PDB file of C-alpha atoms and ligand atoms in Angstrom:
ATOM      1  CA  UNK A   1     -20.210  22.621  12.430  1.00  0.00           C
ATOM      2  CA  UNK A   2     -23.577  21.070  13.890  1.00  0.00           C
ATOM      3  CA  UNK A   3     -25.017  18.569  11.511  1.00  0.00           C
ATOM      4  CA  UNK A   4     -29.184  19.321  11.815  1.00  0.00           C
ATOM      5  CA  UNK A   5     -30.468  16.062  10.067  1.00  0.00           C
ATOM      6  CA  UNK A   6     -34.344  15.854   8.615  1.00  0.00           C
ATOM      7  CA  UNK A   7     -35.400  12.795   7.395  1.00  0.00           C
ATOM      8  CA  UNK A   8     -38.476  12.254   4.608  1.00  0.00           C
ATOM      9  CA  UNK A   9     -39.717   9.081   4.302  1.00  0.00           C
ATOM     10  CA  UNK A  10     -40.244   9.767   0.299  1.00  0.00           C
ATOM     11  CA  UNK A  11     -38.745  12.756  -1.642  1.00  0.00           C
ATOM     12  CA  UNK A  12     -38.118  13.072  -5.703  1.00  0.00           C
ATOM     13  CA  UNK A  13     -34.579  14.592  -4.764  1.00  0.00           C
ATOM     14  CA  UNK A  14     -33.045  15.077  -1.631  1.00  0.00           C
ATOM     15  CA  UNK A  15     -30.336  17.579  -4.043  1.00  0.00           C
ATOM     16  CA  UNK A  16     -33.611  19.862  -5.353  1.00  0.00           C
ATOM     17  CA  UNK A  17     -35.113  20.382  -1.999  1.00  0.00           C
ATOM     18  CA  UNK A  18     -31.646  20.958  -0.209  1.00  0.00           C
ATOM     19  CA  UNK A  19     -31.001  23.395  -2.611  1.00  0.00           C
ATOM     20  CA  UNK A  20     -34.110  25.578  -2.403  1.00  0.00           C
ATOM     21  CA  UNK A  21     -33.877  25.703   1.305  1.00  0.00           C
ATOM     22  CA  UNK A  22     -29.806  26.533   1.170  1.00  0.00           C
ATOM     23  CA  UNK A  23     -30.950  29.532  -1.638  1.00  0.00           C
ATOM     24  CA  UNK A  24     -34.115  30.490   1.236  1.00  0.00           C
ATOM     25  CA  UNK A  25     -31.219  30.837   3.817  1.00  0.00           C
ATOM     26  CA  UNK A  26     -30.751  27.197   5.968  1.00  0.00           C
ATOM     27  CA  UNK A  27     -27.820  27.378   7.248  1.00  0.00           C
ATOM     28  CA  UNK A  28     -24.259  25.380   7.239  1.00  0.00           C
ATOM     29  CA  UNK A  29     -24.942  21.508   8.195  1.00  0.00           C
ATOM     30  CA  UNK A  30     -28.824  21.613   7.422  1.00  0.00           C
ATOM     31  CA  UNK A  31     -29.506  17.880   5.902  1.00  0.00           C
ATOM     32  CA  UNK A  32     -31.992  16.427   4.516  1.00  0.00           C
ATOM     33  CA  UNK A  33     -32.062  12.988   3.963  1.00  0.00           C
ATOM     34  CA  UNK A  34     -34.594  10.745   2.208  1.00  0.00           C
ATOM     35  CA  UNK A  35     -35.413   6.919   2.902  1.00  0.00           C
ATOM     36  CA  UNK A  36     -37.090   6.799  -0.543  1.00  0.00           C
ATOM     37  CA  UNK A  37     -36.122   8.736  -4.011  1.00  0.00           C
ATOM     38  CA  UNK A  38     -38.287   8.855  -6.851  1.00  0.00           C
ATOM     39  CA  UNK A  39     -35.613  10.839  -9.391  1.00  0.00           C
ATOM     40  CA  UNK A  40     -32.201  10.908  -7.841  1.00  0.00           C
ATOM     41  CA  UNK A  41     -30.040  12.760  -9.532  1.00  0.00           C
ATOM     42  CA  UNK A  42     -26.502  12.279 -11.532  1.00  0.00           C
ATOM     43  CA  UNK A  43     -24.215  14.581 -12.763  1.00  0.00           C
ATOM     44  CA  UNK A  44     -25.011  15.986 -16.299  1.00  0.00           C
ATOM     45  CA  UNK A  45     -28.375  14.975 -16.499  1.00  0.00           C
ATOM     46  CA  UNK A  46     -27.992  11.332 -15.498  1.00  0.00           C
ATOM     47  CA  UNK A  47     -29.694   9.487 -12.923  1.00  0.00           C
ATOM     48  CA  UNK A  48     -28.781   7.735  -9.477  1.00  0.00           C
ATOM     49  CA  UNK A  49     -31.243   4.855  -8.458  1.00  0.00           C
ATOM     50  CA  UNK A  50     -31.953   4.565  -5.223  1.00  0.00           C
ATOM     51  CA  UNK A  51     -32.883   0.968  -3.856  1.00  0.00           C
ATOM     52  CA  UNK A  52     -34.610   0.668  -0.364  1.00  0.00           C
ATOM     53  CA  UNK A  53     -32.392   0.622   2.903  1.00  0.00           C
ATOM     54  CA  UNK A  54     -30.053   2.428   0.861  1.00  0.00           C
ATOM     55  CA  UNK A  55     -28.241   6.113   1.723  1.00  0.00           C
ATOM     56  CA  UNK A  56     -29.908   9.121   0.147  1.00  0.00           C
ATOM     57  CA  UNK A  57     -29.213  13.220   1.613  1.00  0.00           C
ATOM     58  CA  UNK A  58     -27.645  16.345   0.728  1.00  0.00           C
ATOM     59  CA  UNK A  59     -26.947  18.676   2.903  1.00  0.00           C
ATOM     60  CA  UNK A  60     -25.861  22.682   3.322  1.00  0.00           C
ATOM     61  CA  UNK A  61     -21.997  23.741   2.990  1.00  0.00           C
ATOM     62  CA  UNK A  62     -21.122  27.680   3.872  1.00  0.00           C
ATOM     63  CA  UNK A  63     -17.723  27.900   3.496  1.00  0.00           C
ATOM     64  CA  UNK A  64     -15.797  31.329   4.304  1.00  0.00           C
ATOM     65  CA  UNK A  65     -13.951  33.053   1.240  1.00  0.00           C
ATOM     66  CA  UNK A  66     -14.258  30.097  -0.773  1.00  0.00           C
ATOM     67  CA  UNK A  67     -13.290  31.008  -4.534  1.00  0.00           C
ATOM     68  CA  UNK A  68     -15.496  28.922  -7.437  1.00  0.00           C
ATOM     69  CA  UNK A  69     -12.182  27.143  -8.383  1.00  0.00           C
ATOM     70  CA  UNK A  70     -12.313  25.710  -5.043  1.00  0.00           C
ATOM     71  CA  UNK A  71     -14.987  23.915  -5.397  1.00  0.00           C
ATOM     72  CA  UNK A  72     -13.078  20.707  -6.873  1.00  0.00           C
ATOM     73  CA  UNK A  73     -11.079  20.442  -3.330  1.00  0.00           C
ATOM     74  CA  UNK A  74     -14.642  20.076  -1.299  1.00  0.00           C
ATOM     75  CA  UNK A  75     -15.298  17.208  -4.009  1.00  0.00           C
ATOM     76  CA  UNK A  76     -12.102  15.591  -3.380  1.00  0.00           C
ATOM     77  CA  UNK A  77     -12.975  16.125   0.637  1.00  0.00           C
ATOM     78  CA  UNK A  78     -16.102  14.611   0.291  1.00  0.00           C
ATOM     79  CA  UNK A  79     -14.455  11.176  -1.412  1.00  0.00           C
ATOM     80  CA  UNK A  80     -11.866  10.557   0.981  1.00  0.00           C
ATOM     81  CA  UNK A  81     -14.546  11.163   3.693  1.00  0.00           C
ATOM     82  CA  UNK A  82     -16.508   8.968   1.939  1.00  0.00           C
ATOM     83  CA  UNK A  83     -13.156   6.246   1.941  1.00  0.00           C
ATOM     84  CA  UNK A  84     -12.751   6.701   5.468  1.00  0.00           C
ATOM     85  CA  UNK A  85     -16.279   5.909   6.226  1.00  0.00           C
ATOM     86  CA  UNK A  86     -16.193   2.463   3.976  1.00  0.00           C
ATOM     87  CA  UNK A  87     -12.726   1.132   5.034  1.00  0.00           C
ATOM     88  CA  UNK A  88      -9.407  -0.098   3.157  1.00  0.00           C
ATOM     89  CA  UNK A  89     -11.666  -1.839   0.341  1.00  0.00           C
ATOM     90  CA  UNK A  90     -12.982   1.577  -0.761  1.00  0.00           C
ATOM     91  CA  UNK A  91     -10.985   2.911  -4.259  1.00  0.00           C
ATOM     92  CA  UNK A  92     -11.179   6.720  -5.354  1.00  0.00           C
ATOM     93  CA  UNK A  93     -11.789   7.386  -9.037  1.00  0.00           C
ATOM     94  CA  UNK A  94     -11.766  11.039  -9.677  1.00  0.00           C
ATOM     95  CA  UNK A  95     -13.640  13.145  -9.627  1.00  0.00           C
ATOM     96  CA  UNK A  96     -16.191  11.696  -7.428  1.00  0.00           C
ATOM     97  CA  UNK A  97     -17.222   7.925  -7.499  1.00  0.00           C
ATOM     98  CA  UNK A  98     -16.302   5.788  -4.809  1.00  0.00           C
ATOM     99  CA  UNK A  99     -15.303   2.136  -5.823  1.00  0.00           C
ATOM    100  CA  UNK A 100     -15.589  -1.299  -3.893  1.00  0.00           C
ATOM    101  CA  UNK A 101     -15.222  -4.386  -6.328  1.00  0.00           C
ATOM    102  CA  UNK A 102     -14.191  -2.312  -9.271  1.00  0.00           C
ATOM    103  CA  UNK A 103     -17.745  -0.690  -9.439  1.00  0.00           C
ATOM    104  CA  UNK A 104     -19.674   2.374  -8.259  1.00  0.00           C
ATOM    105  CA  UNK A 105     -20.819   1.983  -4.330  1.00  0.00           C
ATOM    106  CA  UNK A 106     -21.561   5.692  -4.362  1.00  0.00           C
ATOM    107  CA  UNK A 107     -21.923   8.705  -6.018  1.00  0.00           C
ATOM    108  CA  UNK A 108     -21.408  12.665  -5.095  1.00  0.00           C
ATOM    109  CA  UNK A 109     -23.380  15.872  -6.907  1.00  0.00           C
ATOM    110  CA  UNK A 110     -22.325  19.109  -5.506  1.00  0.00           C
ATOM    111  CA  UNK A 111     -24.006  22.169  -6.760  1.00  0.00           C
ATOM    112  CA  UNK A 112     -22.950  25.186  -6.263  1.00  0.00           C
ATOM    113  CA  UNK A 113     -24.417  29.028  -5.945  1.00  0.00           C
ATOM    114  CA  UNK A 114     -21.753  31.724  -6.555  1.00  0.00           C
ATOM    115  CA  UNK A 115     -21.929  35.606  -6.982  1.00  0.00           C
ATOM    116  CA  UNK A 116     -18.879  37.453  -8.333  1.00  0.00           C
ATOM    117  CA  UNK A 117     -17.021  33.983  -8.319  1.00  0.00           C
ATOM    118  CA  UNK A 118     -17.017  33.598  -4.643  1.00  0.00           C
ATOM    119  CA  UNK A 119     -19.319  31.022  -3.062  1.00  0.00           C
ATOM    120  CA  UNK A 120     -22.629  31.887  -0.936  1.00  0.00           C
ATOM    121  CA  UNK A 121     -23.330  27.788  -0.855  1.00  0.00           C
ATOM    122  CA  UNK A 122     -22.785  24.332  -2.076  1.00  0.00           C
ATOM    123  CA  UNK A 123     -25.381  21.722  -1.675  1.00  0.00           C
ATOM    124  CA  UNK A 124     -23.581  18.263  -1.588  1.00  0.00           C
ATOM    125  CA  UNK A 125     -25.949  15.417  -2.726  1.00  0.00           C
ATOM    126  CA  UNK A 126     -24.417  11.539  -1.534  1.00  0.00           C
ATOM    127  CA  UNK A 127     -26.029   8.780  -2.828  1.00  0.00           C
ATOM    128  CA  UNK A 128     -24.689   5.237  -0.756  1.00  0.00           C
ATOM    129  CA  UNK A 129     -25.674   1.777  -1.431  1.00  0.00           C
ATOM    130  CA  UNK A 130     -25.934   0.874   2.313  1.00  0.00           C
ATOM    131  CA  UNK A 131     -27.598  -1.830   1.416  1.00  0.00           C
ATOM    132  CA  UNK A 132     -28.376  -3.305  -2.338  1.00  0.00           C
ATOM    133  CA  UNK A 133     -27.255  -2.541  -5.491  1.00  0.00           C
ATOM    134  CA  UNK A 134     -28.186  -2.153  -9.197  1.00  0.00           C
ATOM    135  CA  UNK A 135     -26.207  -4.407 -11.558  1.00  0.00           C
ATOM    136  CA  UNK A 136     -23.715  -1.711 -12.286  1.00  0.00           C
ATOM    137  CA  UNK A 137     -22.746  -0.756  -8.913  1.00  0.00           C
ATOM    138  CA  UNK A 138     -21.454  -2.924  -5.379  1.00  0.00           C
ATOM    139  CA  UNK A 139     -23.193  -2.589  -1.952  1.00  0.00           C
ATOM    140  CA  UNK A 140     -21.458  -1.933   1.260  1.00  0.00           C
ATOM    141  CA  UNK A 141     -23.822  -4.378   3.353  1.00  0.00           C
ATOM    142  CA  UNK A 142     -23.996  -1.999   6.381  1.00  0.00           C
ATOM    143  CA  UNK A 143     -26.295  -0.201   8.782  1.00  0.00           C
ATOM    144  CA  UNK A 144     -27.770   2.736   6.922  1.00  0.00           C
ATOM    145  CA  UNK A 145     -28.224   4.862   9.793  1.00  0.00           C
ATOM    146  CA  UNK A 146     -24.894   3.535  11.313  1.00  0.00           C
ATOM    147  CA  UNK A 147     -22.472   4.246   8.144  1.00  0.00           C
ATOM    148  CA  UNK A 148     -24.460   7.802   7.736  1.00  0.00           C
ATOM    149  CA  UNK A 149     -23.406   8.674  11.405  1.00  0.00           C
ATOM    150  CA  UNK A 150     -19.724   7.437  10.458  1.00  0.00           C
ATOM    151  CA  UNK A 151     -19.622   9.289   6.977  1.00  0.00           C
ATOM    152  CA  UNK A 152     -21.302  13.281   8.250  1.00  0.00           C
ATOM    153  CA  UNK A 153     -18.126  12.526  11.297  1.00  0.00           C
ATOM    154  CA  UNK A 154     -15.637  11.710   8.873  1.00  0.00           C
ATOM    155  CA  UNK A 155     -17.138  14.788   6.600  1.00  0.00           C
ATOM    156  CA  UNK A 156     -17.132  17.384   9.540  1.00  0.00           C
ATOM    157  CA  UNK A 157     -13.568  16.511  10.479  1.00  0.00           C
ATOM    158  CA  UNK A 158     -12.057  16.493   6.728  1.00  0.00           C
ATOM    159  CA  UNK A 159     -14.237  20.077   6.696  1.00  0.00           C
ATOM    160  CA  UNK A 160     -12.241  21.750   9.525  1.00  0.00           C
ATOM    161  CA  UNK A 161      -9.236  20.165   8.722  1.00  0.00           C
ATOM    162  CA  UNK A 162      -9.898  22.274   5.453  1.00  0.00           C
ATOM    163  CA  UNK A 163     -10.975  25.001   6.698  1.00  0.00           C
ATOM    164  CA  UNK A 164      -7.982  25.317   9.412  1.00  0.00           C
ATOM    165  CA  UNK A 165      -4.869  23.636   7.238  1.00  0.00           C
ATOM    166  CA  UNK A 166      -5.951  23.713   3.531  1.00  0.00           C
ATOM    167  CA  UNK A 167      -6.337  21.064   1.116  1.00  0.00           C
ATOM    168  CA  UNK A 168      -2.543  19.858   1.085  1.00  0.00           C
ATOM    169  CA  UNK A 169      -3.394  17.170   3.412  1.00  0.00           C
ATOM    170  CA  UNK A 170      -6.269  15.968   2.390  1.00  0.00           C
ATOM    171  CA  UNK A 171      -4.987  15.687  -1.497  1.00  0.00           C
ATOM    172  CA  UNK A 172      -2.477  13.450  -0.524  1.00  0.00           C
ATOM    173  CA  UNK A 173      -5.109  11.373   1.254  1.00  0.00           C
ATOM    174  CA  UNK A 174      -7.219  10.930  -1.585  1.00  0.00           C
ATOM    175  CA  UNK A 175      -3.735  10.261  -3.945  1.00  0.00           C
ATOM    176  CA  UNK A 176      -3.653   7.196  -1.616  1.00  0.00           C
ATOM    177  CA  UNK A 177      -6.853   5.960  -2.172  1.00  0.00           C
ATOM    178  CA  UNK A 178      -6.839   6.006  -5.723  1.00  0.00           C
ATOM    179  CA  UNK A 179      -5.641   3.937  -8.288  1.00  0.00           C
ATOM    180  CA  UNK A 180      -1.452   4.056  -8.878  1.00  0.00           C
ATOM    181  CA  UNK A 181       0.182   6.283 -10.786  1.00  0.00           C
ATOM    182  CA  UNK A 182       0.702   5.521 -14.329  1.00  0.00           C
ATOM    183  CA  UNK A 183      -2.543   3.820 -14.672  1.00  0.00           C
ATOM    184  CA  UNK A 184      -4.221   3.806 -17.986  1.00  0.00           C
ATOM    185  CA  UNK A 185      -7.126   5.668 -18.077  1.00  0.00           C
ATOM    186  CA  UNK A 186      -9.348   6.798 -21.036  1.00  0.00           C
ATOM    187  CA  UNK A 187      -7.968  10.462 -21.272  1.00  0.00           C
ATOM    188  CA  UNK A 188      -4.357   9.477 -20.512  1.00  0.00           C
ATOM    189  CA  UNK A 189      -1.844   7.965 -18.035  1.00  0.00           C
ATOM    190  CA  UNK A 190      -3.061   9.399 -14.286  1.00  0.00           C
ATOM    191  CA  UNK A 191      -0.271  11.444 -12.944  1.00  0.00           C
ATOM    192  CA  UNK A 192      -1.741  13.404 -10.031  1.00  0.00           C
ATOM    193  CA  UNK A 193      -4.779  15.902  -8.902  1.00  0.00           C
ATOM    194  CA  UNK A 194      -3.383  19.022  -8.285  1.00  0.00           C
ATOM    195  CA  UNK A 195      -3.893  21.850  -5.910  1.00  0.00           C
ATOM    196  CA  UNK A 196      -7.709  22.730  -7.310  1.00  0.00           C
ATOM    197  CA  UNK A 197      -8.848  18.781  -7.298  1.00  0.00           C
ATOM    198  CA  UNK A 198      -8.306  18.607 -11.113  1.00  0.00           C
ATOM    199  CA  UNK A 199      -6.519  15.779 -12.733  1.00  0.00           C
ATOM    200  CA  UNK A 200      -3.644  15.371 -14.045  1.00  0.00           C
ATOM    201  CA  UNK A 201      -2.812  12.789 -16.756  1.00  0.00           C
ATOM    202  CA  UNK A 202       0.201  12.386 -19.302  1.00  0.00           C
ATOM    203  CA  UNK A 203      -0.912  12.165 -22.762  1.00  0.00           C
ATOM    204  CA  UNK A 204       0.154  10.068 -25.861  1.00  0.00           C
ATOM    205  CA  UNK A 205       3.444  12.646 -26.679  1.00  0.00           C
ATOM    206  CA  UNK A 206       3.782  12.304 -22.978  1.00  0.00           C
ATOM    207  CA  UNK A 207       2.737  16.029 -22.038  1.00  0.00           C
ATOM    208  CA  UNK A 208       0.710  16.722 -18.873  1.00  0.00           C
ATOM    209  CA  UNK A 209      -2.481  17.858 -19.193  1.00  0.00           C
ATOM    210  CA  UNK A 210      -5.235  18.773 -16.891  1.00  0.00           C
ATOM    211  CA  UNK A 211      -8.535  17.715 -16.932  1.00  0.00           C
ATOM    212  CA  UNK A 212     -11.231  19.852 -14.965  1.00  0.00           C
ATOM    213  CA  UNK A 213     -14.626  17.999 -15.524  1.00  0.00           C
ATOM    214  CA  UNK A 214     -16.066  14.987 -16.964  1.00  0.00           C
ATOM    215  CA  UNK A 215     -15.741  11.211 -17.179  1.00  0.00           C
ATOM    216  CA  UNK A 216     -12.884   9.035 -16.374  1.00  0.00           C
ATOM    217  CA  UNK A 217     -12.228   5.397 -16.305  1.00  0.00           C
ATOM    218  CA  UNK A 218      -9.635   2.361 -16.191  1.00  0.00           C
ATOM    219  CA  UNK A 219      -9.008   1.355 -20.054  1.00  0.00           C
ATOM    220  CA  UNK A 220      -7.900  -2.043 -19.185  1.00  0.00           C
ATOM    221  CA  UNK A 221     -10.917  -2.855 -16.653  1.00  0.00           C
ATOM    222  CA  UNK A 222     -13.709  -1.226 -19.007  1.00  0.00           C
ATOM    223  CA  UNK A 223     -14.599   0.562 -16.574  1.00  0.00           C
ATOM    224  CA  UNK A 224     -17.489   2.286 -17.563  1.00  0.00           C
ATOM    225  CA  UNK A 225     -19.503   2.434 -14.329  1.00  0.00           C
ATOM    226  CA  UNK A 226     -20.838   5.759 -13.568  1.00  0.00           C
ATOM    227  CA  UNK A 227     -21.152   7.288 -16.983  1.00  0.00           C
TER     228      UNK A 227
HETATM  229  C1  BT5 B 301     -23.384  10.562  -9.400  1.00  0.00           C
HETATM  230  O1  BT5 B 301     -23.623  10.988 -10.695  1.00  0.00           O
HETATM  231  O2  BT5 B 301     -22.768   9.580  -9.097  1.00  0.00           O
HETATM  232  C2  BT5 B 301     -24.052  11.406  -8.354  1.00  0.00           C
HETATM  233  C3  BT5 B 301     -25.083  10.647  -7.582  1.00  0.00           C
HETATM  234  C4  BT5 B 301     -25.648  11.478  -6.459  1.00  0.00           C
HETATM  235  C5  BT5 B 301     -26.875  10.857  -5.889  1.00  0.00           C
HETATM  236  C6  BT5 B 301     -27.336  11.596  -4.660  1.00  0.00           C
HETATM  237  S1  BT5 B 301     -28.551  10.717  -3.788  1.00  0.00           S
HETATM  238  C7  BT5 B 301     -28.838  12.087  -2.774  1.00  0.00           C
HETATM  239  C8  BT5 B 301     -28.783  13.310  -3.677  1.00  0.00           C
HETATM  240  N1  BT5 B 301     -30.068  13.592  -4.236  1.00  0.00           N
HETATM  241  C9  BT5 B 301     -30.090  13.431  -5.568  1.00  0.00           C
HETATM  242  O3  BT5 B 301     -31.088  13.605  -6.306  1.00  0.00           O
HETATM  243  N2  BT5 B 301     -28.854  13.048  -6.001  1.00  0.00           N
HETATM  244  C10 BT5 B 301     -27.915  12.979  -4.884  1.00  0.00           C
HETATM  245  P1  BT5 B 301     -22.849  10.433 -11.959  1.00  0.00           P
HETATM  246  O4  BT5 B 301     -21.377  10.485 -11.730  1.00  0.00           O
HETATM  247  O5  BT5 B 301     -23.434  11.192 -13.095  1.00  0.00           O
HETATM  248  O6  BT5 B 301     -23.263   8.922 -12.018  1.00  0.00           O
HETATM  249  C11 BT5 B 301     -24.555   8.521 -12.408  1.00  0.00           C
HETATM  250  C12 BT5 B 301     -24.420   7.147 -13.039  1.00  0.00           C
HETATM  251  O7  BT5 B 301     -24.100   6.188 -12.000  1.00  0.00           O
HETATM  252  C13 BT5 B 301     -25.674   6.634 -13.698  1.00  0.00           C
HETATM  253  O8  BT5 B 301     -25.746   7.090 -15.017  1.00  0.00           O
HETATM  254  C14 BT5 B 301     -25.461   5.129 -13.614  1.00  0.00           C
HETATM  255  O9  BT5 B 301     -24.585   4.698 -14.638  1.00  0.00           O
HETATM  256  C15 BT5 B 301     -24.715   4.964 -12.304  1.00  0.00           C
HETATM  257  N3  BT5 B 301     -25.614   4.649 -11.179  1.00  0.00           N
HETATM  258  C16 BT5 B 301     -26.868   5.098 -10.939  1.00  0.00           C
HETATM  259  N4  BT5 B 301     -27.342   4.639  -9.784  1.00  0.00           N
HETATM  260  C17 BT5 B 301     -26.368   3.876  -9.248  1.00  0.00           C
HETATM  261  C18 BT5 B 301     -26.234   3.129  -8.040  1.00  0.00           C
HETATM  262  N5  BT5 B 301     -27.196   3.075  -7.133  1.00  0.00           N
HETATM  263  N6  BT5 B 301     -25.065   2.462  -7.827  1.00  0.00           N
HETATM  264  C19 BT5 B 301     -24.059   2.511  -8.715  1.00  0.00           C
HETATM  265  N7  BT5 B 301     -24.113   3.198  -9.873  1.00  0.00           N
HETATM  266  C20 BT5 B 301     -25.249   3.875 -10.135  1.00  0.00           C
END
């Protein structure tokens, strides 16, 4: 894959322009990255705030046969990448945010166009603090431009690595980046992810149960970063 980076000095959302040029026909790798945004976005409506000399793109994915259900696998992907990139101090919490000092140092939005449940694209928006952050989240204190070169290498590899092997190996990657097993979390005990990137927790009658979307955190650190 050849990673074609554009840079805006001022954009609303780096996800809604990304995504109109991946449904005009950009192809794989097209990113576009913004050193201002007005309205990042969150997941279900919320929003991301972006603070200046801080990490803002999304960029084109055109994966081959991928089925919808797949898509959970390219979010896991994306947060070990995003691990990689930070170093030891970086901690997973499913399905996308990426901890340092128990709170939120980035945040992934992947959407998604699909015809007969097969995917034509996925737009992955990352949102980094480089270099400050609000109250709720931690900042990384590193070169923008540096850790963005870092994170689409890390990303490309973890991507062919997919692509070639399957997500076997990079599920157990993320398993060790995240917190231990048994943890206390608001919809159960964590057990696992399994082979689609959902979750798998134990409940109260101590059944397993898995957990496709929504909001997860750490009952005993109140977590409640990122929702
Ligand atoms: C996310 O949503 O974490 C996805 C964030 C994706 C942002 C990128 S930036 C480039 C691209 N273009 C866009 O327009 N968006 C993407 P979610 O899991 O819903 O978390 C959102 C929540 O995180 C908010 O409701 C806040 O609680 C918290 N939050 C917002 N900004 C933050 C920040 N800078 N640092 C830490 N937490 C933040």
């Amino acid at each position: 894959m050849h990673w074609d980076v554009q840079v805006f000095p001022e954009l609303n959302s780096t996800q809604d322009l990304c995504k109109q040029i991946a449904s005009d026909g950009k192809p794989e790798g097209f990113v576009i990255q913004a050193l201002q945004q007005m309205c990042g976005l969150g997941r279900l409506g919320r929003t991301w705030i972006m603070q200046e000399g801080n990490l803002a793109l999304s960029f084109i994915l055109r994966p081959k046969s991928c089925h919808a259900s797949q898509i959970g696998q390219i979010s896991i992907l994306i947060g070990v990448a995003l691990a990689k990139a930070i170093g030891e101090k970086a901690v997973l919490k499913w399905p996308n945010d990426i901890l340092v000092n128990n709170k939120k140092c980035a945040g992934v939005l992947i959407d998604s166009d699909l015809s007969a449940e097969m995917l034509n694209w996925l737009v992955v928006g990352i949102g980094v603090n480089t270099s400050q952050a609000p109250p709720i989240g931690s900042a990384l204190n590193v070169d923008r431009d540096e850790f963005c070169g870092q994170m689409l290498t890390q990303i490309e590899a973890l991507y062919e690595l997919w692509q070639d092997e399957g997500f076997g190996d990079i599920r157990k990657q993320w398993l060790q980046r995240t917190f231990p097993k048994g943890s206390a979390l608001n919809v159960g005990e964590f057990e696992t992810i399994d082979d689609f990137g959902n979750l798998i927790v134990r409940d109260g009658q101590n059944q397993l149960k898995t957990i496709s979307a929504g909001d997860v955190f750490l009952k005993d650190q109140n977590y409640v970063a990122g929702n």
